[in-house]
């Protein structure tokens, strides 16, 4: 009898804390309007940032394609804007 009583009390306490946690989660979670406003305010959502990311991606992909096509060690390159001219200086 004592075991079942302790088990039921433990389950009731755990359930109460789960209810408290759920209630706090509902109170803290922003509404749909606030979520949409936060998404609009995030960095990288404006046109200039997206264009900059696209340009950076293009430069990285061009460097990777060039590195794959040549035997030159492109990590030693000083000027990444121009092709070739890399390597150790004499």
mmCIF file of C-alpha atoms in Angstrom:
data_model
loop_
_atom_site.group_PDB
_atom_site.id
_atom_site.type_symbol
_atom_site.label_atom_id
_atom_site.label_comp_id
_atom_site.label_asym_id
_atom_site.label_seq_id
_atom_site.Cartn_x
_atom_site.Cartn_y
_atom_site.Cartn_z
ATOM 1 C CA UNK A 1 0.000 0.000 0.000
ATOM 2 C CA UNK A 2 2.835 2.420 0.865
ATOM 3 C CA UNK A 3 4.563 1.764 -2.454
ATOM 4 C CA UNK A 4 1.462 2.626 -4.493
ATOM 5 C CA UNK A 5 0.835 5.755 -2.469
ATOM 6 C CA UNK A 6 4.407 6.994 -3.046
ATOM 7 C CA UNK A 7 4.175 6.108 -6.737
ATOM 8 C CA UNK A 8 0.905 8.045 -7.164
ATOM 9 C CA UNK A 9 2.277 11.058 -5.276
ATOM 10 C CA UNK A 10 5.416 11.012 -7.399
ATOM 11 C CA UNK A 11 3.375 10.839 -10.600
ATOM 12 C CA UNK A 12 1.131 13.670 -9.394
ATOM 13 C CA UNK A 13 4.144 15.866 -8.589
ATOM 14 C CA UNK A 14 5.770 15.145 -11.940
ATOM 15 C CA UNK A 15 2.481 15.913 -13.714
ATOM 16 C CA UNK A 16 2.120 19.186 -11.811
ATOM 17 C CA UNK A 17 5.633 20.276 -12.796
ATOM 18 C CA UNK A 18 4.967 19.299 -16.406
ATOM 19 C CA UNK A 19 1.831 21.453 -16.298
ATOM 20 C CA UNK A 20 3.783 24.387 -14.853
ATOM 21 C CA UNK A 21 6.437 24.012 -17.546
ATOM 22 C CA UNK A 22 3.836 23.869 -20.302
ATOM 23 C CA UNK A 23 2.071 26.949 -18.955
ATOM 24 C CA UNK A 24 5.340 28.897 -18.824
ATOM 25 C CA UNK A 25 6.174 27.807 -22.363
ATOM 26 C CA UNK A 26 2.819 29.079 -23.621
ATOM 27 C CA UNK A 27 3.306 32.395 -21.805
ATOM 28 C CA UNK A 28 6.829 32.950 -23.148
ATOM 29 C CA UNK A 29 6.316 31.831 -26.757
ATOM 30 C CA UNK A 30 5.677 34.798 -29.073
ATOM 31 C CA UNK A 31 2.521 34.981 -31.144
ATOM 32 C CA UNK A 32 2.387 34.485 -34.897
ATOM 33 C CA UNK A 33 2.521 38.247 -35.598
ATOM 34 C CA UNK A 34 5.632 38.632 -33.455
ATOM 35 C CA UNK A 35 7.280 35.634 -35.146
ATOM 36 C CA UNK A 36 6.677 37.194 -38.576
ATOM 37 C CA UNK A 37 8.047 40.547 -37.378
ATOM 38 C CA UNK A 38 11.166 38.864 -35.979
ATOM 39 C CA UNK A 39 11.730 37.024 -39.266
ATOM 40 C CA UNK A 40 11.563 40.311 -41.175
ATOM 41 C CA UNK A 41 14.073 41.918 -38.802
ATOM 42 C CA UNK A 42 16.635 39.117 -39.157
ATOM 43 C CA UNK A 43 19.917 40.056 -40.808
ATOM 44 C CA UNK A 44 20.344 38.799 -44.335
ATOM 45 C CA UNK A 45 16.730 39.380 -45.310
ATOM 46 C CA UNK A 46 17.359 42.582 -47.279
ATOM 47 C CA UNK A 47 18.324 42.563 -50.954
ATOM 48 C CA UNK A 48 21.860 43.905 -50.465
ATOM 49 C CA UNK A 49 22.804 41.178 -47.987
ATOM 50 C CA UNK A 50 21.432 38.458 -50.235
ATOM 51 C CA UNK A 51 23.370 39.860 -53.224
ATOM 52 C CA UNK A 52 26.554 39.968 -51.135
ATOM 53 C CA UNK A 53 26.089 36.349 -50.065
ATOM 54 C CA UNK A 54 25.450 35.314 -53.663
ATOM 55 C CA UNK A 55 28.610 37.124 -54.841
ATOM 56 C CA UNK A 56 30.698 35.532 -52.076
ATOM 57 C CA UNK A 57 29.334 32.117 -53.004
ATOM 58 C CA UNK A 58 30.223 32.724 -56.648
ATOM 59 C CA UNK A 59 33.799 33.691 -55.711
ATOM 60 C CA UNK A 60 34.227 30.620 -53.524
ATOM 61 C CA UNK A 61 32.837 28.309 -56.193
ATOM 62 C CA UNK A 62 35.091 29.880 -58.845
ATOM 63 C CA UNK A 63 38.134 29.393 -56.604
ATOM 64 C CA UNK A 64 37.184 25.770 -55.948
ATOM 65 C CA UNK A 65 36.646 25.069 -59.638
ATOM 66 C CA UNK A 66 39.981 26.657 -60.513
ATOM 67 C CA UNK A 67 41.741 24.723 -57.770
ATOM 68 C CA UNK A 68 40.264 21.497 -59.075
ATOM 69 C CA UNK A 69 41.404 22.269 -62.631
ATOM 70 C CA UNK A 70 45.021 23.161 -61.843
ATOM 71 C CA UNK A 71 48.010 21.649 -60.095
ATOM 72 C CA UNK A 72 48.918 25.003 -58.508
ATOM 73 C CA UNK A 73 48.649 25.318 -54.745
ATOM 74 C CA UNK A 74 46.017 28.054 -54.625
ATOM 75 C CA UNK A 75 46.295 28.453 -50.846
ATOM 76 C CA UNK A 76 49.513 30.429 -51.342
ATOM 77 C CA UNK A 77 47.817 32.956 -53.609
ATOM 78 C CA UNK A 78 48.109 36.551 -52.373
ATOM 79 C CA UNK A 79 45.502 38.164 -54.620
ATOM 80 C CA UNK A 80 42.337 36.119 -54.849
ATOM 81 C CA UNK A 81 40.670 38.523 -57.270
ATOM 82 C CA UNK A 82 43.009 37.625 -60.132
ATOM 83 C CA UNK A 83 43.902 34.200 -61.424
ATOM 84 C CA UNK A 84 47.416 32.811 -61.214
ATOM 85 C CA UNK A 85 50.430 34.603 -59.807
ATOM 86 C CA UNK A 86 50.486 32.502 -56.689
ATOM 87 C CA UNK A 87 53.157 30.355 -55.199
ATOM 88 C CA UNK A 88 56.246 31.042 -53.166
ATOM 89 C CA UNK A 89 58.161 34.182 -54.040
ATOM 90 C CA UNK A 90 61.795 33.698 -55.020
#
